[in-house]
mmCIF file of C-alpha atoms and ligand atoms in Angstrom:
data_model
loop_
_atom_site.group_PDB
_atom_site.id
_atom_site.type_symbol
_atom_site.label_atom_id
_atom_site.label_comp_id
_atom_site.label_asym_id
_atom_site.label_seq_id
_atom_site.Cartn_x
_atom_site.Cartn_y
_atom_site.Cartn_z
ATOM 1 C CA MET A 125 -18.705 -14.558 -22.453
ATOM 2 C CA PRO A 126 -18.968 -15.780 -18.862
ATOM 3 C CA THR A 127 -22.390 -16.240 -17.356
ATOM 4 C CA SER A 128 -20.979 -16.496 -13.866
ATOM 5 C CA ALA A 129 -18.250 -14.812 -11.882
ATOM 6 C CA ARG A 130 -16.299 -15.674 -8.747
ATOM 7 C CA ARG A 131 -15.785 -13.331 -5.841
ATOM 8 C CA TRP A 132 -14.452 -13.372 -2.306
ATOM 9 C CA VAL A 133 -16.748 -12.115 0.448
ATOM 10 C CA LEU A 134 -16.352 -11.437 4.150
ATOM 11 C CA ALA A 135 -17.696 -14.536 5.926
ATOM 12 C CA SER A 136 -16.939 -13.469 9.514
ATOM 13 C CA ARG A 137 -15.095 -10.642 11.233
ATOM 14 C CA PRO A 138 -11.490 -11.485 12.129
ATOM 15 C CA GLU A 139 -10.407 -11.428 15.728
ATOM 16 C CA GLY A 140 -6.672 -10.928 15.779
ATOM 17 C CA LYS A 141 -4.814 -12.101 12.711
ATOM 18 C CA PRO A 142 -7.239 -12.910 9.868
ATOM 19 C CA VAL A 143 -7.730 -16.602 9.077
ATOM 20 C CA ARG A 144 -8.957 -18.362 5.962
ATOM 21 C CA ASP A 145 -12.450 -18.958 7.465
ATOM 22 C CA ASN A 146 -13.051 -15.204 7.642
ATOM 23 C CA PHE A 147 -13.412 -15.312 3.848
ATOM 24 C CA ARG A 148 -15.618 -17.246 1.418
ATOM 25 C CA LEU A 149 -15.196 -17.747 -2.320
ATOM 26 C CA GLU A 150 -18.570 -17.654 -4.083
ATOM 27 C CA GLU A 151 -19.863 -18.110 -7.577
ATOM 28 C CA ILE A 152 -22.469 -15.595 -8.709
ATOM 29 C CA ASP A 153 -24.550 -15.167 -11.854
ATOM 30 C CA LEU A 154 -23.356 -12.513 -14.189
ATOM 31 C CA PRO A 155 -26.009 -10.820 -16.326
ATOM 32 C CA ASP A 156 -25.094 -9.291 -19.684
ATOM 33 C CA PRO A 157 -24.086 -5.635 -19.396
ATOM 34 C CA GLY A 158 -27.135 -3.381 -19.448
ATOM 35 C CA GLU A 159 -27.498 0.064 -20.957
ATOM 36 C CA ASN A 160 -24.315 2.109 -20.458
ATOM 37 C CA GLU A 161 -22.591 -0.801 -18.681
ATOM 38 C CA ILE A 162 -19.310 -2.569 -19.307
ATOM 39 C CA LEU A 163 -18.091 -6.037 -18.410
ATOM 40 C CA ILE A 164 -14.530 -6.150 -17.086
ATOM 41 C CA ARG A 165 -12.392 -9.287 -16.700
ATOM 42 C CA THR A 166 -9.914 -8.959 -13.839
ATOM 43 C CA GLU A 167 -6.295 -9.564 -14.735
ATOM 44 C CA TYR A 168 -4.820 -8.635 -11.342
ATOM 45 C CA HIS A 169 -6.191 -7.499 -8.035
ATOM 46 C CA SER A 170 -4.244 -6.169 -5.069
ATOM 47 C CA VAL A 171 -4.273 -7.263 -1.438
ATOM 48 C CA ASP A 172 -3.747 -4.411 1.014
ATOM 49 C CA PRO A 173 -2.874 -4.463 4.726
ATOM 50 C CA GLY A 174 -5.081 -1.396 5.315
ATOM 51 C CA MET A 175 -8.088 -3.563 4.395
ATOM 52 C CA ARG A 176 -7.688 -5.314 7.749
ATOM 53 C CA SER A 177 -9.308 -2.450 9.709
ATOM 54 C CA ARG A 178 -12.359 -2.428 7.458
ATOM 55 C CA LEU A 179 -12.914 -6.132 8.073
ATOM 56 C CA SER A 180 -13.526 -5.472 11.740
ATOM 57 C CA GLY A 181 -14.933 -1.972 11.343
ATOM 58 C CA ASP A 182 -12.031 -0.024 12.810
ATOM 59 C CA SER A 183 -11.181 2.368 9.977
ATOM 60 C CA TYR A 184 -11.802 5.861 8.659
ATOM 61 C CA ALA A 185 -13.765 4.082 5.922
ATOM 62 C CA ALA A 186 -17.026 2.288 6.656
ATOM 63 C CA ALA A 187 -16.860 -1.292 7.954
ATOM 64 C CA LEU A 188 -17.275 -3.872 5.230
ATOM 65 C CA PRO A 189 -20.648 -5.602 5.753
ATOM 66 C CA LEU A 190 -20.658 -9.371 6.205
ATOM 67 C CA GLY A 191 -21.270 -11.013 2.840
ATOM 68 C CA ALA A 192 -19.823 -8.049 0.906
ATOM 69 C CA THR A 193 -17.076 -8.422 -1.693
ATOM 70 C CA ILE A 194 -13.608 -7.738 -0.289
ATOM 71 C CA ASP A 195 -12.416 -4.393 -1.637
ATOM 72 C CA SER A 196 -9.213 -3.866 -3.563
ATOM 73 C CA ALA A 197 -7.829 -2.250 -6.657
ATOM 74 C CA MET A 198 -7.776 -4.187 -9.934
ATOM 75 C CA VAL A 199 -6.401 -4.031 -13.440
ATOM 76 C CA GLY A 200 -8.670 -5.599 -16.021
ATOM 77 C CA VAL A 201 -9.747 -5.771 -19.637
ATOM 78 C CA VAL A 202 -13.072 -4.546 -20.967
ATOM 79 C CA GLU A 203 -14.700 -7.606 -22.522
ATOM 80 C CA LYS A 204 -18.014 -6.088 -23.533
ATOM 81 C CA SER A 205 -19.164 -2.486 -23.644
ATOM 82 C CA ASN A 206 -22.466 -0.665 -23.967
ATOM 83 C CA ASN A 207 -20.760 2.526 -22.856
ATOM 84 C CA GLU A 208 -19.383 4.852 -25.509
ATOM 85 C CA LYS A 209 -16.381 5.773 -23.336
ATOM 86 C CA PHE A 210 -15.037 2.186 -23.362
ATOM 87 C CA ALA A 211 -14.286 -0.337 -26.077
ATOM 88 C CA PRO A 212 -13.624 -4.069 -25.801
ATOM 89 C CA GLY A 213 -9.920 -4.615 -25.235
ATOM 90 C CA ASN A 214 -9.398 -1.422 -23.218
ATOM 91 C CA LEU A 215 -7.124 -1.946 -20.202
ATOM 92 C CA VAL A 216 -8.704 -0.313 -17.154
ATOM 93 C CA THR A 217 -8.328 0.076 -13.401
ATOM 94 C CA GLY A 218 -11.100 0.209 -10.857
ATOM 95 C CA GLY A 219 -11.926 -0.708 -7.298
ATOM 96 C CA PHE A 220 -13.960 -3.873 -7.797
ATOM 97 C CA GLY A 221 -12.235 -6.081 -5.263
ATOM 98 C CA TRP A 222 -11.337 -9.744 -5.207
ATOM 99 C CA VAL A 223 -13.480 -10.713 -8.212
ATOM 100 C CA SER A 224 -13.027 -12.512 -11.510
ATOM 101 C CA HIS A 225 -15.357 -10.162 -13.430
ATOM 102 C CA ALA A 226 -17.194 -6.947 -12.721
ATOM 103 C CA LEU A 227 -20.086 -5.074 -14.253
ATOM 104 C CA SER A 228 -19.847 -1.304 -14.101
ATOM 105 C CA ASN A 229 -21.486 1.826 -15.423
ATOM 106 C CA GLY A 230 -17.951 3.179 -15.869
ATOM 107 C CA ARG A 231 -17.914 5.443 -12.821
ATOM 108 C CA GLY A 232 -14.513 5.303 -11.139
ATOM 109 C CA VAL A 233 -13.110 3.185 -13.983
ATOM 110 C CA GLN A 234 -10.015 4.605 -15.634
ATOM 111 C CA LYS A 235 -8.552 3.625 -18.970
ATOM 112 C CA LEU A 236 -4.794 3.102 -18.935
ATOM 113 C CA ASP A 237 -3.038 5.441 -21.320
ATOM 114 C CA PRO A 238 -0.876 3.246 -23.632
ATOM 115 C CA SER A 239 1.478 6.170 -24.237
ATOM 116 C CA LEU A 240 2.280 6.086 -20.493
ATOM 117 C CA PHE A 241 2.076 2.382 -19.693
ATOM 118 C CA HIS A 242 4.845 0.751 -21.682
ATOM 119 C CA GLY A 243 8.385 -0.487 -21.046
ATOM 120 C CA PRO A 244 9.215 -0.397 -17.330
ATOM 121 C CA LEU A 245 5.806 1.074 -16.482
ATOM 122 C CA ARG A 246 3.698 -2.068 -16.547
ATOM 123 C CA PRO A 247 -0.120 -1.836 -16.338
ATOM 124 C CA THR A 248 0.033 -3.321 -12.834
ATOM 125 C CA ALA A 249 1.963 -0.223 -11.692
ATOM 126 C CA ALA A 250 -1.355 1.632 -12.013
ATOM 127 C CA ILE A 251 -2.418 -0.120 -8.782
ATOM 128 C CA GLY A 252 1.046 -0.097 -7.212
ATOM 129 C CA ALA A 253 3.784 2.453 -7.725
ATOM 130 C CA LEU A 254 1.335 4.851 -9.396
ATOM 131 C CA GLY A 255 -1.619 3.662 -7.336
ATOM 132 C CA ILE A 256 -2.544 4.082 -3.692
ATOM 133 C CA PRO A 257 0.756 2.745 -2.240
ATOM 134 C CA GLY A 258 2.948 4.985 -4.396
ATOM 135 C CA LEU A 259 0.739 8.009 -3.803
ATOM 136 C CA THR A 260 0.836 7.377 -0.045
ATOM 137 C CA SER A 261 4.629 7.473 -0.170
ATOM 138 C CA TYR A 262 4.654 10.564 -2.351
ATOM 139 C CA PHE A 263 2.249 12.724 -0.337
ATOM 140 C CA GLY A 264 3.207 11.295 3.039
ATOM 141 C CA LEU A 265 6.886 11.966 2.548
ATOM 142 C CA LEU A 266 6.740 15.221 0.605
ATOM 143 C CA ASP A 267 3.725 16.943 2.139
ATOM 144 C CA LEU A 268 3.912 15.726 5.746
ATOM 145 C CA GLY A 269 7.576 14.768 6.044
ATOM 146 C CA LYS A 270 8.903 17.814 4.159
ATOM 147 C CA PRO A 271 12.364 16.317 3.604
ATOM 148 C CA LYS A 272 15.385 18.562 3.173
ATOM 149 C CA GLU A 273 18.768 17.700 1.745
ATOM 150 C CA GLY A 274 21.068 16.057 4.277
ATOM 151 C CA GLN A 275 18.280 14.995 6.635
ATOM 152 C CA THR A 276 17.936 11.441 7.953
ATOM 153 C CA VAL A 277 14.784 9.529 7.060
ATOM 154 C CA LEU A 278 13.896 6.276 8.833
ATOM 155 C CA ILE A 279 11.269 4.026 7.216
ATOM 156 C CA SER A 280 9.521 0.970 8.691
ATOM 157 C CA SER A 281 8.217 -1.900 6.552
ATOM 158 C CA ALA A 282 10.765 -0.535 4.129
ATOM 159 C CA ALA A 283 10.486 -3.368 1.586
ATOM 160 C CA GLY A 284 6.730 -2.940 1.112
ATOM 161 C CA PRO A 285 5.500 -0.823 -1.786
ATOM 162 C CA VAL A 286 4.872 2.240 0.394
ATOM 163 C CA GLY A 287 8.177 2.041 2.268
ATOM 164 C CA ALA A 288 10.343 1.255 -0.757
ATOM 165 C CA THR A 289 8.855 4.126 -2.770
ATOM 166 C CA ALA A 290 9.118 6.594 0.115
ATOM 167 C CA GLY A 291 12.786 5.684 0.550
ATOM 168 C CA GLN A 292 13.617 6.250 -3.106
ATOM 169 C CA ILE A 293 11.841 9.617 -3.137
ATOM 170 C CA ALA A 294 13.728 10.613 0.015
ATOM 171 C CA LYS A 295 16.994 9.707 -1.745
ATOM 172 C CA MET A 296 15.991 11.932 -4.693
ATOM 173 C CA LYS A 297 15.613 14.750 -2.147
ATOM 174 C CA GLY A 298 19.200 14.222 -0.977
ATOM 175 C CA CYS A 299 18.356 12.540 2.323
ATOM 176 C CA ARG A 300 20.156 9.759 4.126
ATOM 177 C CA VAL A 301 17.683 6.864 4.271
ATOM 178 C CA VAL A 302 17.562 3.897 6.641
ATOM 179 C CA GLY A 303 15.025 1.097 6.329
ATOM 180 C CA ILE A 304 13.663 -1.382 8.851
ATOM 181 C CA ALA A 305 12.427 -4.686 7.435
ATOM 182 C CA GLY A 306 11.657 -8.250 8.464
ATOM 183 C CA SER A 307 14.502 -10.210 6.840
ATOM 184 C CA GLU A 308 18.024 -9.890 5.463
ATOM 185 C CA ARG A 309 16.616 -10.505 1.977
ATOM 186 C CA LYS A 310 14.350 -7.491 2.364
ATOM 187 C CA CYS A 311 17.236 -5.408 3.742
ATOM 188 C CA ASP A 312 19.379 -6.348 0.721
ATOM 189 C CA TYR A 313 16.518 -5.362 -1.540
ATOM 190 C CA VAL A 314 16.178 -1.847 -0.088
ATOM 191 C CA ARG A 315 19.945 -1.327 -0.068
ATOM 192 C CA GLY A 316 19.804 -2.237 -3.761
ATOM 193 C CA LEU A 317 17.257 0.560 -4.225
ATOM 194 C CA GLY A 318 19.769 3.037 -2.826
ATOM 195 C CA PHE A 319 18.897 3.052 0.896
ATOM 196 C CA ASP A 320 22.009 3.973 2.887
ATOM 197 C CA GLY A 321 21.317 1.364 5.541
ATOM 198 C CA ALA A 322 18.814 -1.242 6.625
ATOM 199 C CA PHE A 323 18.366 -3.719 9.460
ATOM 200 C CA ASP A 324 16.153 -6.680 10.307
ATOM 201 C CA TYR A 325 14.068 -5.846 13.369
ATOM 202 C CA HIS A 326 13.712 -9.458 14.532
ATOM 203 C CA ASP A 327 15.764 -10.065 17.657
ATOM 204 C CA ALA A 328 17.038 -6.474 17.526
ATOM 205 C CA ASN A 329 16.880 -4.051 20.399
ATOM 206 C CA LEU A 330 14.985 -1.586 18.264
ATOM 207 C CA ALA A 331 15.984 1.650 19.964
ATOM 208 C CA GLU A 332 19.675 0.626 19.958
ATOM 209 C CA ALA A 333 19.573 -0.622 16.351
ATOM 210 C CA ILE A 334 18.058 2.687 15.191
ATOM 211 C CA LYS A 335 20.749 4.572 17.124
ATOM 212 C CA THR A 336 23.469 2.501 15.472
ATOM 213 C CA HIS A 337 22.098 3.190 11.997
ATOM 214 C CA CYS A 338 21.127 6.811 12.637
ATOM 215 C CA PRO A 339 23.861 7.997 15.047
ATOM 216 C CA ASP A 340 22.944 11.672 14.593
ATOM 217 C CA GLY A 341 19.241 11.025 15.119
ATOM 218 C CA VAL A 342 16.202 10.874 12.850
ATOM 219 C CA ASP A 343 14.639 13.915 11.184
ATOM 220 C CA ILE A 344 11.705 12.082 9.611
ATOM 221 C CA TYR A 345 10.244 8.771 10.678
ATOM 222 C CA PHE A 346 7.920 7.394 7.979
ATOM 223 C CA ASP A 347 5.879 4.937 10.018
ATOM 224 C CA ASN A 348 4.112 1.991 8.410
ATOM 225 C CA VAL A 349 4.164 -0.192 11.523
ATOM 226 C CA GLY A 350 3.410 1.637 14.796
ATOM 227 C CA ALA A 351 3.544 -0.080 18.236
ATOM 228 C CA GLY A 352 7.053 -0.804 19.603
ATOM 229 C CA MET A 353 8.777 0.358 16.440
ATOM 230 C CA LEU A 354 7.189 3.776 16.764
ATOM 231 C CA ASP A 355 8.240 3.984 20.404
ATOM 232 C CA ALA A 356 11.820 3.063 19.516
ATOM 233 C CA ALA A 357 11.872 5.650 16.732
ATOM 234 C CA LEU A 358 10.570 8.304 19.139
ATOM 235 C CA LEU A 359 13.607 7.771 21.346
ATOM 236 C CA ASN A 360 15.847 8.568 18.377
ATOM 237 C CA MET A 361 14.097 11.608 16.928
ATOM 238 C CA LYS A 362 16.030 14.839 16.522
ATOM 239 C CA GLU A 363 14.594 18.111 17.777
ATOM 240 C CA HIS A 364 11.803 19.340 15.502
ATOM 241 C CA GLY A 365 11.597 15.879 13.927
ATOM 242 C CA ARG A 366 8.484 14.798 12.058
ATOM 243 C CA ILE A 367 6.663 11.495 12.230
ATOM 244 C CA VAL A 368 4.500 10.592 9.239
ATOM 245 C CA VAL A 369 1.845 8.080 10.272
ATOM 246 C CA SER A 370 1.208 6.145 7.082
ATOM 247 C CA GLY A 371 0.180 2.791 8.534
ATOM 248 C CA GLN A 372 0.121 0.839 11.784
ATOM 249 C CA VAL A 373 0.360 -2.746 10.613
ATOM 250 C CA ALA A 374 1.548 -3.976 14.027
ATOM 251 C CA GLU A 375 -1.640 -2.560 15.554
ATOM 252 C CA TYR A 376 -4.145 -3.865 12.989
ATOM 253 C CA ASN A 377 -4.510 -7.337 14.541
ATOM 254 C CA ALA A 378 -4.100 -6.280 18.176
ATOM 255 C CA ALA A 379 -7.120 -6.912 20.421
ATOM 256 C CA GLN A 380 -6.281 -3.738 22.343
ATOM 257 C CA PRO A 381 -4.267 -0.802 20.933
ATOM 258 C CA ILE A 382 -0.587 -1.108 21.878
ATOM 259 C CA GLY A 383 0.139 2.591 21.563
ATOM 260 C CA ILE A 384 3.177 4.681 22.359
ATOM 261 C CA ARG A 385 4.713 5.371 25.748
ATOM 262 C CA HIS A 386 7.381 7.996 25.157
ATOM 263 C CA VAL A 387 4.986 10.881 24.677
ATOM 264 C CA THR A 388 7.195 13.221 26.730
ATOM 265 C CA ARG A 389 9.609 13.232 23.775
ATOM 266 C CA PHE A 390 7.095 15.333 21.871
ATOM 267 C CA ILE A 391 7.665 18.086 24.416
ATOM 268 C CA THR A 392 11.384 17.764 24.987
ATOM 269 C CA HIS A 393 12.185 17.397 21.277
ATOM 270 C CA ARG A 394 9.390 19.598 19.836
ATOM 271 C CA LEU A 395 8.205 16.754 17.621
ATOM 272 C CA ARG A 396 5.288 16.679 15.212
ATOM 273 C CA MET A 397 3.327 13.575 14.300
ATOM 274 C CA GLU A 398 0.663 13.613 11.617
ATOM 275 C CA GLY A 399 -1.512 10.958 10.036
ATOM 276 C CA LEU A 400 -2.302 10.689 6.370
ATOM 277 C CA VAL A 401 -5.369 9.645 4.395
ATOM 278 C CA VAL A 402 -4.071 9.525 0.857
ATOM 279 C CA PHE A 403 -7.509 10.156 -0.651
ATOM 280 C CA ASP A 404 -7.388 13.696 0.792
ATOM 281 C CA TYR A 405 -4.937 14.423 -2.040
ATOM 282 C CA PHE A 406 -7.262 13.074 -4.721
ATOM 283 C CA LYS A 407 -7.193 16.225 -6.867
ATOM 284 C CA GLN A 408 -3.399 16.140 -6.942
ATOM 285 C CA PHE A 409 -3.170 12.461 -7.953
ATOM 286 C CA PRO A 410 -2.727 13.106 -11.729
ATOM 287 C CA THR A 411 0.202 15.491 -11.190
ATOM 288 C CA ALA A 412 1.935 13.098 -8.805
ATOM 289 C CA GLN A 413 1.288 10.122 -11.090
ATOM 290 C CA ALA A 414 2.723 11.947 -14.106
ATOM 291 C CA LYS A 415 5.854 12.774 -12.122
ATOM 292 C CA MET A 416 6.272 9.239 -10.793
ATOM 293 C CA ALA A 417 5.650 7.773 -14.267
ATOM 294 C CA ARG A 418 8.477 9.938 -15.572
ATOM 295 C CA TRP A 419 10.770 8.780 -12.757
ATOM 296 C CA ILE A 420 9.997 5.153 -13.601
ATOM 297 C CA HIS A 421 10.663 5.670 -17.316
ATOM 298 C CA GLU A 422 13.929 7.462 -16.497
ATOM 299 C CA GLY A 423 14.989 4.622 -14.170
ATOM 300 C CA ALA A 424 14.977 6.868 -11.089
ATOM 301 C CA LEU A 425 12.156 4.992 -9.344
ATOM 302 C CA GLN A 426 11.967 1.197 -9.181
ATOM 303 C CA TYR A 427 9.189 -1.052 -7.984
ATOM 304 C CA THR A 428 8.786 -4.750 -7.342
ATOM 305 C CA GLU A 429 5.685 -6.872 -7.504
ATOM 306 C CA ASP A 430 5.007 -10.028 -5.561
ATOM 307 C CA ILE A 431 2.484 -11.922 -7.646
ATOM 308 C CA SER A 432 0.569 -15.055 -6.697
ATOM 309 C CA GLU A 433 -1.483 -17.037 -9.207
ATOM 310 C CA GLY A 434 -5.206 -17.638 -9.075
ATOM 311 C CA LEU A 435 -8.232 -16.045 -7.437
ATOM 312 C CA GLU A 436 -8.616 -19.073 -5.154
ATOM 313 C CA GLY A 437 -5.452 -17.917 -3.341
ATOM 314 C CA SER A 438 -6.576 -14.334 -2.605
ATOM 315 C CA ALA A 439 -7.390 -14.878 1.081
ATOM 316 C CA ASP A 440 -4.056 -16.608 1.719
ATOM 317 C CA ALA A 441 -2.223 -13.846 -0.160
ATOM 318 C CA PHE A 442 -3.873 -11.287 2.123
ATOM 319 C CA ILE A 443 -3.194 -13.220 5.334
ATOM 320 C CA GLY A 444 0.453 -13.591 4.277
ATOM 321 C CA LEU A 445 0.891 -9.804 4.467
ATOM 322 C CA PHE A 446 0.759 -10.151 8.248
ATOM 323 C CA GLU A 447 3.421 -12.875 8.156
ATOM 324 C CA GLY A 448 5.824 -10.661 6.214
ATOM 325 C CA GLU A 449 5.577 -12.910 3.134
ATOM 326 C CA ASN A 450 5.516 -10.157 0.532
ATOM 327 C CA LEU A 451 8.479 -8.314 -0.887
ATOM 328 C CA GLY A 452 7.009 -5.417 -2.862
ATOM 329 C CA ARG A 453 3.435 -4.896 -3.992
ATOM 330 C CA ARG A 454 1.408 -8.050 -3.454
ATOM 331 C CA LEU A 455 -0.947 -8.802 -6.351
ATOM 332 C CA VAL A 456 -3.057 -11.784 -7.326
ATOM 333 C CA LYS A 457 -3.048 -12.774 -10.999
ATOM 334 C CA VAL A 458 -6.637 -13.720 -11.742
ATOM 335 C CA SER A 459 -6.579 -14.288 -15.526
HETATM 336 N N1 LIG B 651 -2.592 6.329 5.173
HETATM 337 C C1 LIG B 651 -2.959 5.937 3.978
HETATM 338 O O1 LIG B 651 -3.717 6.628 3.268
HETATM 339 C C2 LIG B 651 -2.449 4.633 3.474
HETATM 340 C C3 LIG B 651 -2.675 4.197 2.159
HETATM 341 C C4 LIG B 651 -2.128 2.975 1.749
HETATM 342 C C5 LIG B 651 -1.404 2.196 2.662
HETATM 343 N N2 LIG B 651 -1.239 2.649 3.932
HETATM 344 C C6 LIG B 651 -0.489 1.872 4.922
HETATM 345 O O2 LIG B 651 0.867 1.860 4.549
HETATM 346 C C7 LIG B 651 1.484 0.726 5.151
HETATM 347 C C8 LIG B 651 2.351 0.027 4.118
HETATM 348 O O3 LIG B 651 1.499 -0.499 3.100
HETATM 349 P P1 LIG B 651 2.052 -1.429 1.963
HETATM 350 O O4 LIG B 651 0.958 -1.589 0.987
HETATM 351 O O5 LIG B 651 3.396 -0.923 1.529
HETATM 352 O O6 LIG B 651 2.188 -2.826 2.683
HETATM 353 P P2 LIG B 651 3.441 -3.578 3.295
HETATM 354 O O7 LIG B 651 4.353 -2.600 3.957
HETATM 355 O O8 LIG B 651 4.037 -4.464 2.271
HETATM 356 O O9 LIG B 651 2.717 -4.435 4.426
HETATM 357 C C9 LIG B 651 3.005 -5.776 4.659
HETATM 358 C C10 LIG B 651 4.326 -5.871 5.407
HETATM 359 O O10 LIG B 651 4.147 -5.327 6.729
HETATM 360 C C11 LIG B 651 5.109 -5.893 7.577
HETATM 361 N N3 LIG B 651 4.441 -6.367 8.812
HETATM 362 C C12 LIG B 651 3.344 -7.130 8.893
HETATM 363 N N4 LIG B 651 3.012 -7.356 10.189
HETATM 364 C C13 LIG B 651 3.948 -6.701 10.928
HETATM 365 C C14 LIG B 651 4.173 -6.540 12.326
HETATM 366 N N5 LIG B 651 3.354 -7.072 13.224
HETATM 367 N N6 LIG B 651 5.235 -5.791 12.724
HETATM 368 C C15 LIG B 651 6.069 -5.232 11.815
HETATM 369 N N7 LIG B 651 5.907 -5.334 10.482
HETATM 370 C C16 LIG B 651 4.871 -6.064 10.048
HETATM 371 C C17 LIG B 651 5.702 -7.106 6.846
HETATM 372 O O11 LIG B 651 6.997 -6.734 6.406
HETATM 373 P P3 LIG B 651 8.299 -7.135 7.274
HETATM 374 O O12 LIG B 651 8.739 -8.478 6.770
HETATM 375 O O13 LIG B 651 9.252 -6.040 6.975
HETATM 376 O O14 LIG B 651 7.880 -7.205 8.709
HETATM 377 C C18 LIG B 651 4.795 -7.269 5.649
HETATM 378 O O15 LIG B 651 5.473 -7.841 4.553
HETATM 379 C C19 LIG B 651 0.353 -0.169 5.676
HETATM 380 O O16 LIG B 651 0.332 -0.098 7.076
HETATM 381 C C20 LIG B 651 -0.880 0.409 5.040
HETATM 382 O O17 LIG B 651 -2.022 0.241 5.827
HETATM 383 C C21 LIG B 651 -1.728 3.842 4.333
#
């Protein structure tokens, strides 16, 4: 059993794009689990673009204090248990962050059901397609977007886990789906998932490129990016169109908000724009997860993971999200 653990902490608050020096890898002592506690060894942890706002304190969630462990989801194995609900060897998920091991009293820790997680539904999907990214796509698209057969859905950061899942669900609803992504490789990937069209936004006149791919206009814009992409989408929205604000990755590192300019379109085109905090749907998570698990087992929903090796690379894996490095859900394999 380990007597020490490694963890990444916030060393300084990023200004602009995060850099390696904003993070510090530390070794800490790990006591034996106390009464009711379990010791978990991390197998994988996620890195999430939404974490960026918490690093500088600009989020709906509290700012991460300096010196605190960087938050994320993890899949791990129970190594030792003094808690009757868990046994050594259990595969679990929890929110312990960028750590090699965690001690827990079991609150917020969920055992993975082996009858669900087998075949194409790998344990890592619990923190991806069935985790916060997949649930964001599910509730954002279905509850806020309200897609109807024949409608056109435009999705930014389409090759990320949120965008790729939202696009596939929109296809299941009979929509025409167009993705925007940062490379031809990513565009090929989303076309392979069934998207009807995709284009690389680099060097594109965004408003014109959207018009070319959505000649009849956009009914639902599922926005993961914000800034200029949101403005360009606004110019292409159909009357009574809906904009789902899932993420604003192009705003996260901006010193000043970039914002939108074409606000008049909301009046002329009777548009609605609504933001989403996926945790608001917490009570509905099990139902959505059961449905998405079935889709994955039936082959109707696919997901891709982008896995880097070793806890020492966690900060770089996170920073790379803002360079467009990841295709699919970015995870770090810790052990
Ligand atoms: N509202 C909620 O409750 C909730 C919950 C979870 C996640 N989210 C949000 O959902 C969004 C998608 O999350 P995800 O996990 O699927 O991550 P993701 O889309 O894979 O995010 C990383 C990708 O964002 C794109 N990107 C990075 N910087 C960019 C920039 N300046 N301009 C345009 N694109 C940029 C890059 O793809 P390209 O190569 O295509 O540029 C990069 O690979 C995020 O904004 C996240 O914060 C929201």
